[in-house]
Amino acid sequence: MTEQLPLGVTVADLPLEGVRVVALEQAVAAPLATRHLADLGAEVVKIERLGEGDFARAYDASVNGIASHFVWLNRGKESIALDLKSEEGRELVLRLLDDADVFVQNLAPGAADRLGLDPETLTARNPRLVVVGLTGYGTSGPHRDRKAYDMLVQAESGLVSITGTARDAAKTGIPTADIASGMYILSSVLSALFRRERTGRGAVIDVSMFDATVEWLGHPMYVQLYEGRQIPRMGLSHAAIAPYDAYPTIDGQVLIGIQNDRGWQLLCHEVFADAALAQDPRFVTNVDRVAHRVELDSAVAERSRRMTTAELERALGATGVAAAQVNDMAGLIEHPQLHERDRWREVGTEAGPVRALLPPMNFRDVELPMGDVPGLGEHTTGLLARLGLTPEEIAMLREHRTVQ
């Protein structure tokens, strides 16, 4: 059921109400971070190229003619389209930043500096500004100037070496490097704003896609560092835990994940009613089970395929053994956890309302906002008027192709 807001709760209760964010962003990583800032109540101004806008607008036309990535990552923002190569366009951005709290950019290496939007210039004008620059590989080092798309960073960081099957390496099905770096931008901005409440000063923050992805590779990295061993690609299985895989049933399959020896005993005694399996010396501890993974998986599969999917799921759930369905996207959309918890909403777009999920951060006293997905330059006039420009001045800028 939908939770009702307590009496007296207003928009002012949104965590980032009153925070202004200016984003010179494109693709996935930075837009993900700023979308979450918008979800939390911040005003997010998205600066886009004339004519084209964020190139993610052209990735596909899956959502009623609008790109799926763009719909996912840009709701709740205001779009201003201007020519950053023009002196007038750059001056407008600087004026937007003069009363902003946060600036996020993920342009090509050095591009923001060449536009006069370097941290030194911006913080001299606005010492309270939190400036965040996203790069592929960092601001120094031999890879500093390399292009860094998600797939390239997944490969360079070694993520693809542990993803896929024993036969074939694979990138992850979602842009993991983009998402990792976007979430570190988000946490960095929130931390910097919290520090500013104490000190009054802003911050300059650098986040790299490479560093963010490497941070997530701690387990396989340490195995290599201290055992000299590459973690193998395991498909749905797990290199350090067993049993951990999808196992067959009479009419399908169920993923079972045993995290400790107590769970193994529960699986054997309570689900399979097989005390002998529980005491098999090859399988008593997790270390034993991993060492004898082939025999273990065969033994579990022999027993799981005697049950229907529903029977096995009920038995696993009743005993507290970790398990899950292996869903596809259709299964996700119809998932009862989303429907029974009323997670679906609608947001506006140029093509009409579309379905969207509530943000994953759930404040019990206020539902986070889900604003519309902006059209290219939809808010240009209003934002320029806020800067004090007259209708005649705005019309002149349009005539000169400085704004759209």
mmCIF file of C-alpha atoms in Angstrom:
data_model
loop_
_atom_site.group_PDB
_atom_site.id
_atom_site.type_symbol
_atom_site.label_atom_id
_atom_site.label_comp_id
_atom_site.label_asym_id
_atom_site.label_seq_id
_atom_site.Cartn_x
_atom_site.Cartn_y
_atom_site.Cartn_z
ATOM 1 C CA MET A 1 0.000 0.000 0.000
ATOM 2 C CA THR A 2 1.098 3.581 -0.611
ATOM 3 C CA GLU A 3 2.409 5.202 2.541
ATOM 4 C CA GLN A 4 0.648 8.479 3.334
ATOM 5 C CA LEU A 5 2.726 11.516 4.198
ATOM 6 C CA PRO A 6 2.386 12.674 7.802
ATOM 7 C CA LEU A 7 0.286 15.769 8.314
ATOM 8 C CA GLY A 8 2.292 18.926 7.833
ATOM 9 C CA VAL A 9 4.913 17.417 5.534
ATOM 10 C CA THR A 10 5.634 19.661 2.507
ATOM 11 C CA VAL A 11 8.067 19.941 -0.370
ATOM 12 C CA ALA A 12 10.333 21.860 2.010
ATOM 13 C CA ASP A 13 11.003 18.534 3.732
ATOM 14 C CA LEU A 14 12.863 17.219 0.681
ATOM 15 C CA PRO A 15 16.497 16.605 1.689
ATOM 16 C CA LEU A 16 18.079 18.827 -0.975
ATOM 17 C CA GLU A 17 15.359 21.460 -1.330
ATOM 18 C CA GLY A 18 17.037 24.776 -2.166
ATOM 19 C CA VAL A 19 20.230 23.204 -3.560
ATOM 20 C CA ARG A 20 21.062 24.312 -7.098
ATOM 21 C CA VAL A 21 23.039 22.026 -9.399
ATOM 22 C CA VAL A 22 24.418 22.923 -12.824
ATOM 23 C CA ALA A 23 25.423 19.932 -14.940
ATOM 24 C CA LEU A 24 27.462 19.987 -18.133
ATOM 25 C CA GLU A 25 26.897 16.308 -18.742
ATOM 26 C CA GLN A 26 26.203 13.606 -21.248
ATOM 27 C CA ALA A 27 25.697 9.843 -21.548
ATOM 28 C CA VAL A 28 25.289 7.912 -18.262
ATOM 29 C CA ALA A 29 27.664 8.486 -15.346
ATOM 30 C CA ALA A 30 27.182 12.179 -14.531
ATOM 31 C CA PRO A 31 23.479 12.191 -15.505
ATOM 32 C CA LEU A 32 22.865 9.289 -13.097
ATOM 33 C CA ALA A 33 24.396 11.253 -10.227
ATOM 34 C CA THR A 34 22.491 14.440 -10.971
ATOM 35 C CA ARG A 35 19.215 12.585 -11.488
ATOM 36 C CA HIS A 36 19.515 11.276 -7.952
ATOM 37 C CA LEU A 37 20.258 14.799 -6.743
ATOM 38 C CA ALA A 38 17.042 15.867 -8.480
ATOM 39 C CA ASP A 39 15.220 12.934 -6.863
ATOM 40 C CA LEU A 40 16.367 14.264 -3.495
ATOM 41 C CA GLY A 41 14.876 17.684 -4.210
ATOM 42 C CA ALA A 42 17.713 19.651 -5.810
ATOM 43 C CA GLU A 43 17.127 21.947 -8.763
ATOM 44 C CA VAL A 44 19.249 20.509 -11.579
ATOM 45 C CA VAL A 45 20.007 22.618 -14.665
ATOM 46 C CA LYS A 46 21.252 20.477 -17.544
ATOM 47 C CA ILE A 47 23.358 22.362 -20.111
ATOM 48 C CA GLU A 48 23.046 20.841 -23.581
ATOM 49 C CA ARG A 49 24.450 21.436 -27.044
ATOM 50 C CA LEU A 50 22.415 23.374 -29.557
ATOM 51 C CA GLY A 51 20.534 21.124 -31.936
ATOM 52 C CA GLU A 52 21.844 17.789 -30.691
ATOM 53 C CA GLY A 53 21.767 18.027 -26.916
ATOM 54 C CA ASP A 54 23.062 15.207 -24.752
ATOM 55 C CA PHE A 55 24.082 12.543 -27.272
ATOM 56 C CA ALA A 56 22.222 9.951 -25.176
ATOM 57 C CA ARG A 57 19.041 11.481 -26.616
ATOM 58 C CA ALA A 58 19.893 9.636 -29.840
ATOM 59 C CA TYR A 59 20.824 6.210 -28.443
ATOM 60 C CA ASP A 60 17.467 4.699 -29.384
ATOM 61 C CA ALA A 61 13.779 5.597 -29.619
ATOM 62 C CA SER A 62 12.391 2.900 -27.338
ATOM 63 C CA VAL A 63 10.194 4.989 -25.021
ATOM 64 C CA ASN A 64 7.487 6.364 -27.278
ATOM 65 C CA GLY A 65 10.154 7.767 -29.574
ATOM 66 C CA ILE A 66 12.500 8.957 -26.797
ATOM 67 C CA ALA A 67 15.781 7.259 -25.883
ATOM 68 C CA SER A 68 15.493 4.836 -22.979
ATOM 69 C CA HIS A 69 18.778 5.953 -21.389
ATOM 70 C CA PHE A 70 17.684 9.582 -21.519
ATOM 71 C CA VAL A 71 14.310 8.865 -19.906
ATOM 72 C CA TRP A 72 16.010 6.816 -17.186
ATOM 73 C CA LEU A 73 18.688 9.362 -16.336
ATOM 74 C CA ASN A 74 17.226 12.825 -16.828
ATOM 75 C CA ARG A 75 13.849 13.162 -15.194
ATOM 76 C CA GLY A 76 13.361 16.117 -12.892
ATOM 77 C CA LYS A 77 15.922 18.336 -14.657
ATOM 78 C CA GLU A 78 15.694 21.655 -16.478
ATOM 79 C CA SER A 79 17.281 21.764 -19.937
ATOM 80 C CA ILE A 80 18.998 24.838 -21.328
ATOM 81 C CA ALA A 81 20.557 24.591 -24.785
ATOM 82 C CA LEU A 82 23.355 27.006 -25.625
ATOM 83 C CA ASP A 83 26.559 27.431 -27.601
ATOM 84 C CA LEU A 84 29.465 26.954 -25.223
ATOM 85 C CA LYS A 85 31.921 27.905 -27.959
ATOM 86 C CA SER A 86 30.556 31.434 -27.993
ATOM 87 C CA GLU A 87 31.649 34.053 -25.488
ATOM 88 C CA GLU A 88 28.012 34.866 -24.704
ATOM 89 C CA GLY A 89 27.215 31.196 -24.056
ATOM 90 C CA ARG A 90 30.146 30.748 -21.696
ATOM 91 C CA GLU A 91 29.216 33.911 -19.818
ATOM 92 C CA LEU A 92 25.670 32.617 -19.323
ATOM 93 C CA VAL A 93 27.037 29.399 -17.814
ATOM 94 C CA LEU A 94 29.277 31.370 -15.468
ATOM 95 C CA ARG A 95 26.299 33.435 -14.357
ATOM 96 C CA LEU A 96 24.298 30.264 -13.692
ATOM 97 C CA LEU A 97 27.188 29.000 -11.589
ATOM 98 C CA ASP A 98 27.530 32.189 -9.572
ATOM 99 C CA ASP A 99 24.556 31.244 -7.395
ATOM 100 C CA ALA A 100 24.809 27.464 -7.789
ATOM 101 C CA ASP A 101 25.787 25.025 -5.067
ATOM 102 C CA VAL A 102 27.154 22.228 -7.264
ATOM 103 C CA PHE A 103 28.740 21.958 -10.705
ATOM 104 C CA VAL A 104 29.149 18.517 -12.296
ATOM 105 C CA GLN A 105 30.853 17.951 -15.648
ATOM 106 C CA ASN A 106 31.981 14.901 -17.594
ATOM 107 C CA LEU A 107 33.347 16.450 -20.769
ATOM 108 C CA ALA A 108 36.397 15.100 -22.553
ATOM 109 C CA PRO A 109 39.676 15.539 -20.658
ATOM 110 C CA GLY A 110 40.624 19.229 -20.488
ATOM 111 C CA ALA A 111 37.508 20.449 -22.316
ATOM 112 C CA ALA A 112 35.990 22.249 -19.320
ATOM 113 C CA ASP A 113 39.291 24.010 -18.639
ATOM 114 C CA ARG A 114 39.513 25.179 -22.251
ATOM 115 C CA LEU A 115 36.019 26.657 -21.918
ATOM 116 C CA GLY A 116 37.073 28.690 -18.910
ATOM 117 C CA LEU A 117 35.130 26.432 -16.561
ATOM 118 C CA ASP A 118 38.165 25.223 -14.648
ATOM 119 C CA PRO A 119 37.836 24.766 -10.863
ATOM 120 C CA GLU A 120 40.130 27.702 -10.085
ATOM 121 C CA THR A 121 38.001 30.143 -12.067
ATOM 122 C CA LEU A 122 34.732 28.834 -10.705
ATOM 123 C CA THR A 123 35.714 28.711 -7.036
ATOM 124 C CA ALA A 124 37.262 32.192 -7.247
ATOM 125 C CA ARG A 125 33.855 33.491 -8.335
ATOM 126 C CA ASN A 126 31.875 31.283 -5.940
ATOM 127 C CA PRO A 127 33.942 29.912 -3.012
ATOM 128 C CA ARG A 128 30.994 27.833 -1.736
ATOM 129 C CA LEU A 129 30.683 25.936 -5.013
ATOM 130 C CA VAL A 130 31.187 22.158 -5.049
ATOM 131 C CA VAL A 131 32.939 21.386 -8.354
ATOM 132 C CA VAL A 132 32.987 17.775 -9.559
ATOM 133 C CA GLY A 133 34.895 16.578 -12.602
ATOM 134 C CA LEU A 134 34.431 13.054 -13.920
ATOM 135 C CA THR A 135 37.216 11.565 -16.015
ATOM 136 C CA GLY A 136 37.906 8.161 -17.461
ATOM 137 C CA TYR A 137 41.259 7.476 -15.832
ATOM 138 C CA GLY A 138 42.009 10.426 -13.560
ATOM 139 C CA THR A 139 43.713 13.791 -13.947
ATOM 140 C CA SER A 140 47.233 12.385 -14.271
ATOM 141 C CA GLY A 141 49.010 9.238 -15.387
ATOM 142 C CA PRO A 142 49.665 7.668 -18.807
ATOM 143 C CA HIS A 143 45.954 7.053 -19.541
ATOM 144 C CA ARG A 144 44.825 10.547 -18.538
ATOM 145 C CA ASP A 145 43.817 11.650 -22.047
ATOM 146 C CA ARG A 146 42.305 8.384 -23.249
ATOM 147 C CA LYS A 147 38.670 8.123 -24.206
ATOM 148 C CA ALA A 148 36.870 6.060 -21.608
ATOM 149 C CA TYR A 149 33.500 4.577 -22.441
ATOM 150 C CA ASP A 150 31.946 2.073 -20.082
ATOM 151 C CA MET A 151 32.941 -1.023 -22.050
ATOM 152 C CA LEU A 152 36.530 0.200 -22.400
ATOM 153 C CA VAL A 153 36.855 0.778 -18.658
ATOM 154 C CA GLN A 154 35.301 -2.619 -17.907
ATOM 155 C CA ALA A 155 38.016 -4.154 -20.071
ATOM 156 C CA GLU A 156 40.929 -2.020 -18.832
ATOM 157 C CA SER A 157 40.042 -2.570 -15.169
ATOM 158 C CA GLY A 158 39.842 -6.352 -15.564
ATOM 159 C CA LEU A 159 36.125 -6.542 -14.816
ATOM 160 C CA VAL A 160 35.467 -8.499 -18.015
ATOM 161 C CA SER A 161 38.077 -11.074 -16.946
ATOM 162 C CA ILE A 162 35.771 -12.265 -14.165
ATOM 163 C CA THR A 163 32.442 -11.770 -15.960
ATOM 164 C CA GLY A 164 30.903 -14.324 -18.287
ATOM 165 C CA THR A 165 31.313 -18.074 -18.572
ATOM 166 C CA ALA A 166 34.374 -20.279 -18.429
ATOM 167 C CA ARG A 167 34.426 -20.173 -22.222
ATOM 168 C CA ASP A 168 33.619 -16.536 -22.963
ATOM 169 C CA ALA A 169 34.440 -13.244 -21.261
ATOM 170 C CA ALA A 170 31.641 -10.686 -21.255
ATOM 171 C CA LYS A 171 30.969 -7.153 -20.197
ATOM 172 C CA THR A 172 28.197 -6.724 -17.666
ATOM 173 C CA GLY A 173 24.695 -6.273 -19.052
ATOM 174 C CA ILE A 174 24.459 -2.806 -17.509
ATOM 175 C CA PRO A 175 27.047 0.010 -17.700
ATOM 176 C CA THR A 176 28.785 -0.885 -14.452
ATOM 177 C CA ALA A 177 31.697 1.556 -14.786
ATOM 178 C CA ASP A 178 29.285 4.409 -15.505
ATOM 179 C CA ILE A 179 27.001 3.509 -12.620
ATOM 180 C CA ALA A 180 29.859 3.030 -10.159
ATOM 181 C CA SER A 181 31.351 6.427 -10.949
ATOM 182 C CA GLY A 182 27.940 8.100 -10.937
ATOM 183 C CA MET A 183 27.244 6.825 -7.451
ATOM 184 C CA TYR A 184 30.647 8.036 -6.209
ATOM 185 C CA ILE A 185 29.843 11.468 -7.654
ATOM 186 C CA LEU A 186 26.565 11.400 -5.743
ATOM 187 C CA SER A 187 28.132 10.416 -2.422
ATOM 188 C CA SER A 188 30.962 12.931 -2.897
ATOM 189 C CA VAL A 189 28.538 15.785 -3.551
ATOM 190 C CA LEU A 190 26.445 14.938 -0.508
ATOM 191 C CA SER A 191 29.573 14.702 1.660
ATOM 192 C CA ALA A 192 30.885 18.031 0.355
ATOM 193 C CA LEU A 193 27.581 19.759 1.014
ATOM 194 C CA PHE A 194 27.528 18.358 4.543
ATOM 195 C CA ARG A 195 31.077 19.587 5.152
ATOM 196 C CA ARG A 196 30.138 23.006 3.754
ATOM 197 C CA GLU A 197 27.476 23.298 6.443
ATOM 198 C CA ARG A 198 30.288 23.155 9.014
ATOM 199 C CA THR A 199 33.029 25.068 7.250
ATOM 200 C CA GLY A 200 31.324 27.344 4.735
ATOM 201 C CA ARG A 201 33.702 26.323 1.969
ATOM 202 C CA GLY A 202 33.056 24.412 -1.203
ATOM 203 C CA ALA A 203 35.161 21.646 -2.717
ATOM 204 C CA VAL A 204 36.880 20.459 -5.862
ATOM 205 C CA ILE A 205 36.343 16.722 -6.398
ATOM 206 C CA ASP A 206 37.751 14.416 -9.048
ATOM 207 C CA VAL A 207 36.130 11.026 -9.731
ATOM 208 C CA SER A 208 37.363 8.601 -12.371
ATOM 209 C CA MET A 209 35.482 5.729 -13.941
ATOM 210 C CA PHE A 210 38.587 3.561 -13.688
ATOM 211 C CA ASP A 211 39.061 4.159 -9.954
ATOM 212 C CA ALA A 212 35.367 3.617 -9.242
ATOM 213 C CA THR A 213 35.328 0.298 -11.097
ATOM 214 C CA VAL A 214 38.598 -0.900 -9.558
ATOM 215 C CA GLU A 215 37.159 -0.181 -6.102
ATOM 216 C CA TRP A 216 34.400 -2.688 -6.825
ATOM 217 C CA LEU A 217 36.953 -5.378 -7.741
ATOM 218 C CA GLY A 218 38.365 -5.782 -4.239
ATOM 219 C CA HIS A 219 37.743 -9.523 -3.843
ATOM 220 C CA PRO A 220 39.317 -10.740 -7.107
ATOM 221 C CA MET A 221 42.093 -8.160 -6.778
ATOM 222 C CA TYR A 222 43.133 -9.403 -3.338
ATOM 223 C CA VAL A 223 42.990 -13.032 -4.436
ATOM 224 C CA GLN A 224 45.433 -12.147 -7.206
ATOM 225 C CA LEU A 225 47.623 -10.044 -4.905
ATOM 226 C CA TYR A 226 48.019 -12.644 -2.177
ATOM 227 C CA GLU A 227 47.400 -16.000 -3.864
ATOM 228 C CA GLY A 228 48.687 -15.156 -7.337
ATOM 229 C CA ARG A 229 45.461 -16.597 -8.699
ATOM 230 C CA GLN A 230 43.016 -15.179 -11.249
ATOM 231 C CA ILE A 231 39.386 -15.619 -10.194
ATOM 232 C CA PRO A 232 37.740 -17.728 -12.912
ATOM 233 C CA ARG A 233 34.632 -16.644 -14.799
ATOM 234 C CA MET A 234 31.747 -18.475 -13.141
ATOM 235 C CA GLY A 235 28.556 -17.603 -15.005
ATOM 236 C CA LEU A 236 25.823 -17.593 -12.341
ATOM 237 C CA SER A 237 28.088 -19.330 -9.857
ATOM 238 C CA HIS A 238 30.475 -17.786 -7.309
ATOM 239 C CA ALA A 239 34.233 -18.256 -7.174
ATOM 240 C CA ALA A 240 34.426 -18.359 -3.364
ATOM 241 C CA ILE A 241 31.081 -19.853 -2.275
ATOM 242 C CA ALA A 242 29.324 -23.167 -2.986
ATOM 243 C CA PRO A 243 26.654 -24.227 -3.654
ATOM 244 C CA TYR A 244 25.844 -20.990 -5.485
ATOM 245 C CA ASP A 245 24.195 -21.432 -8.873
ATOM 246 C CA ALA A 246 20.938 -22.038 -10.704
ATOM 247 C CA TYR A 247 19.780 -25.613 -10.121
ATOM 248 C CA PRO A 248 17.193 -27.532 -12.178
ATOM 249 C CA THR A 249 13.679 -28.390 -11.041
ATOM 250 C CA ILE A 250 10.985 -30.515 -12.662
ATOM 251 C CA ASP A 251 9.644 -27.452 -14.496
ATOM 252 C CA GLY A 252 12.400 -24.829 -14.397
ATOM 253 C CA GLN A 253 15.259 -23.696 -12.196
ATOM 254 C CA VAL A 254 15.967 -21.897 -8.932
ATOM 255 C CA LEU A 255 19.111 -20.048 -7.907
ATOM 256 C CA ILE A 256 20.383 -21.236 -4.518
ATOM 257 C CA GLY A 257 23.071 -19.334 -2.640
ATOM 258 C CA ILE A 258 24.544 -20.923 0.493
ATOM 259 C CA GLN A 259 26.604 -18.350 2.415
ATOM 260 C CA ASN A 260 27.808 -20.474 5.349
ATOM 261 C CA ASP A 261 27.971 -23.979 6.765
ATOM 262 C CA ARG A 262 24.777 -23.546 8.770
ATOM 263 C CA GLY A 263 22.926 -22.816 5.524
ATOM 264 C CA TRP A 264 24.344 -25.987 4.010
ATOM 265 C CA GLN A 265 23.051 -28.037 6.915
ATOM 266 C CA LEU A 266 19.592 -26.450 6.544
ATOM 267 C CA LEU A 267 19.530 -27.195 2.824
ATOM 268 C CA CYS A 268 20.440 -30.833 3.379
ATOM 269 C CA HIS A 269 18.273 -31.570 6.430
ATOM 270 C CA GLU A 270 15.227 -29.319 5.942
ATOM 271 C CA VAL A 271 14.893 -28.966 2.172
ATOM 272 C CA PHE A 272 16.316 -32.225 0.833
ATOM 273 C CA ALA A 273 15.757 -34.366 3.985
ATOM 274 C CA ASP A 274 19.161 -35.946 3.387
ATOM 275 C CA ALA A 275 21.305 -36.257 6.522
ATOM 276 C CA ALA A 276 23.917 -38.304 4.689
ATOM 277 C CA LEU A 277 24.563 -35.461 2.250
ATOM 278 C CA ALA A 278 25.045 -33.070 5.158
ATOM 279 C CA GLN A 279 27.786 -35.280 6.590
ATOM 280 C CA ASP A 280 29.580 -36.057 3.333
ATOM 281 C CA PRO A 281 33.228 -35.150 4.171
ATOM 282 C CA ARG A 282 33.664 -33.500 0.751
ATOM 283 C CA PHE A 283 30.995 -30.934 1.581
ATOM 284 C CA VAL A 284 31.145 -30.183 5.330
ATOM 285 C CA THR A 285 32.768 -26.744 5.111
ATOM 286 C CA ASN A 286 32.612 -24.075 2.442
ATOM 287 C CA VAL A 287 36.295 -24.626 1.671
ATOM 288 C CA ASP A 288 35.535 -28.326 1.138
ATOM 289 C CA ARG A 289 32.536 -27.562 -1.031
ATOM 290 C CA VAL A 290 34.442 -25.140 -3.270
ATOM 291 C CA ALA A 291 37.251 -27.701 -3.651
ATOM 292 C CA HIS A 292 34.690 -30.310 -4.762
ATOM 293 C CA ARG A 293 32.369 -27.978 -6.659
ATOM 294 C CA VAL A 294 31.671 -30.335 -9.584
ATOM 295 C CA GLU A 295 30.580 -33.198 -7.332
ATOM 296 C CA LEU A 296 28.663 -30.802 -5.093
ATOM 297 C CA ASP A 297 26.706 -29.204 -7.926
ATOM 298 C CA SER A 298 25.856 -32.640 -9.275
ATOM 299 C CA ALA A 299 24.581 -33.766 -5.850
ATOM 300 C CA VAL A 300 22.440 -30.647 -5.360
ATOM 301 C CA ALA A 301 21.046 -30.832 -8.890
ATOM 302 C CA GLU A 302 20.170 -34.522 -8.445
ATOM 303 C CA ARG A 303 17.949 -33.575 -5.501
ATOM 304 C CA SER A 304 16.553 -30.263 -6.746
ATOM 305 C CA ARG A 305 15.255 -31.794 -9.988
ATOM 306 C CA ARG A 306 12.930 -34.051 -7.974
ATOM 307 C CA MET A 307 10.863 -30.987 -6.983
ATOM 308 C CA THR A 308 8.826 -28.449 -8.900
ATOM 309 C CA THR A 309 9.995 -24.852 -8.878
ATOM 310 C CA ALA A 310 7.144 -23.857 -6.572
ATOM 311 C CA GLU A 311 7.838 -26.744 -4.162
ATOM 312 C CA LEU A 312 11.535 -25.958 -3.987
ATOM 313 C CA GLU A 313 10.931 -22.227 -3.498
ATOM 314 C CA ARG A 314 8.455 -22.913 -0.675
ATOM 315 C CA ALA A 315 10.860 -25.272 1.062
ATOM 316 C CA LEU A 316 13.774 -22.893 0.721
ATOM 317 C CA GLY A 317 11.722 -19.953 1.949
ATOM 318 C CA ALA A 318 10.364 -21.872 4.944
ATOM 319 C CA THR A 319 13.872 -22.793 6.111
ATOM 320 C CA GLY A 320 15.479 -19.430 5.388
ATOM 321 C CA VAL A 321 17.859 -20.711 2.735
ATOM 322 C CA ALA A 322 18.767 -17.928 0.279
ATOM 323 C CA ALA A 323 17.196 -18.440 -3.133
ATOM 324 C CA ALA A 324 15.833 -16.484 -6.086
ATOM 325 C CA GLN A 325 14.115 -16.811 -9.412
ATOM 326 C CA VAL A 326 16.250 -16.123 -12.477
ATOM 327 C CA ASN A 327 14.024 -13.454 -13.982
ATOM 328 C CA ASP A 328 14.149 -11.703 -17.330
ATOM 329 C CA MET A 329 13.043 -8.097 -17.853
ATOM 330 C CA ALA A 330 9.413 -9.116 -18.342
ATOM 331 C CA GLY A 331 9.579 -10.891 -15.001
ATOM 332 C CA LEU A 332 11.062 -7.805 -13.390
ATOM 333 C CA ILE A 333 8.314 -5.515 -14.688
ATOM 334 C CA GLU A 334 5.637 -7.836 -13.288
ATOM 335 C CA HIS A 335 7.519 -8.579 -10.066
ATOM 336 C CA PRO A 336 5.157 -8.644 -7.055
ATOM 337 C CA GLN A 337 7.702 -6.774 -4.914
ATOM 338 C CA LEU A 338 7.251 -3.757 -7.160
ATOM 339 C CA HIS A 339 3.493 -3.992 -7.538
ATOM 340 C CA GLU A 340 2.498 -4.811 -3.963
ATOM 341 C CA ARG A 341 4.734 -2.044 -2.613
ATOM 342 C CA ASP A 342 3.278 0.464 -5.102
ATOM 343 C CA ARG A 343 6.659 1.360 -6.611
ATOM 344 C CA TRP A 344 5.389 2.410 -10.049
ATOM 345 C CA ARG A 345 4.605 6.036 -10.923
ATOM 346 C CA GLU A 346 4.287 8.104 -14.101
ATOM 347 C CA VAL A 347 6.499 10.963 -15.264
ATOM 348 C CA GLY A 348 5.902 13.391 -18.080
ATOM 349 C CA THR A 349 7.867 13.500 -21.344
ATOM 350 C CA GLU A 350 7.540 15.242 -24.699
ATOM 351 C CA ALA A 351 5.763 12.093 -25.885
ATOM 352 C CA GLY A 352 3.338 11.911 -22.967
ATOM 353 C CA PRO A 353 3.461 10.112 -19.612
ATOM 354 C CA VAL A 354 5.703 7.083 -19.171
ATOM 355 C CA ARG A 355 6.067 4.585 -16.344
ATOM 356 C CA ALA A 356 8.936 4.974 -13.916
ATOM 357 C CA LEU A 357 9.989 3.506 -10.591
ATOM 358 C CA LEU A 358 10.299 5.484 -7.390
ATOM 359 C CA PRO A 359 13.900 6.246 -6.382
ATOM 360 C CA PRO A 360 15.492 3.535 -4.239
ATOM 361 C CA MET A 361 16.020 5.983 -1.331
ATOM 362 C CA ASN A 362 12.829 5.832 0.730
ATOM 363 C CA PHE A 363 12.259 8.630 3.227
ATOM 364 C CA ARG A 364 9.367 7.691 5.498
ATOM 365 C CA ASP A 365 8.219 11.278 5.990
ATOM 366 C CA VAL A 366 8.166 12.420 2.349
ATOM 367 C CA GLU A 367 7.906 10.788 -1.074
ATOM 368 C CA LEU A 368 10.770 11.916 -3.271
ATOM 369 C CA PRO A 369 9.761 13.844 -6.392
ATOM 370 C CA MET A 370 9.825 12.413 -9.893
ATOM 371 C CA GLY A 371 9.865 15.348 -12.278
ATOM 372 C CA ASP A 372 9.360 15.363 -16.014
ATOM 373 C CA VAL A 373 11.977 14.382 -18.584
ATOM 374 C CA PRO A 374 12.907 17.685 -20.271
ATOM 375 C CA GLY A 375 12.807 18.429 -23.961
ATOM 376 C CA LEU A 376 15.957 19.921 -25.432
ATOM 377 C CA GLY A 377 16.131 23.567 -24.340
ATOM 378 C CA GLU A 378 12.690 23.388 -22.760
ATOM 379 C CA HIS A 379 13.684 25.655 -19.866
ATOM 380 C CA THR A 380 16.037 28.026 -21.682
ATOM 381 C CA THR A 381 13.686 31.009 -21.549
ATOM 382 C CA GLY A 382 12.806 30.618 -17.879
ATOM 383 C CA LEU A 383 16.408 30.138 -16.798
ATOM 384 C CA LEU A 384 17.625 33.160 -18.745
ATOM 385 C CA ALA A 385 14.800 35.237 -17.301
ATOM 386 C CA ARG A 386 15.956 34.173 -13.839
ATOM 387 C CA LEU A 387 19.355 35.622 -14.700
ATOM 388 C CA GLY A 388 17.650 38.946 -15.414
ATOM 389 C CA LEU A 389 17.593 38.854 -19.215
ATOM 390 C CA THR A 390 14.668 40.602 -20.876
ATOM 391 C CA PRO A 391 12.502 38.939 -23.539
ATOM 392 C CA GLU A 392 14.217 41.114 -26.126
ATOM 393 C CA GLU A 393 17.668 40.008 -24.999
ATOM 394 C CA ILE A 394 16.611 36.365 -25.048
ATOM 395 C CA ALA A 395 15.191 36.774 -28.548
ATOM 396 C CA MET A 396 18.478 38.319 -29.683
ATOM 397 C CA LEU A 397 20.459 35.400 -28.278
ATOM 398 C CA ARG A 398 18.222 33.008 -30.180
ATOM 399 C CA GLU A 399 18.640 35.019 -33.339
ATOM 400 C CA HIS A 400 22.412 34.769 -32.936
ATOM 401 C CA ARG A 401 22.127 30.998 -32.322
ATOM 402 C CA THR A 402 23.693 31.388 -28.883
ATOM 403 C CA VAL A 403 20.757 29.638 -27.193
ATOM 404 C CA GLN A 404 17.911 27.394 -28.262
#
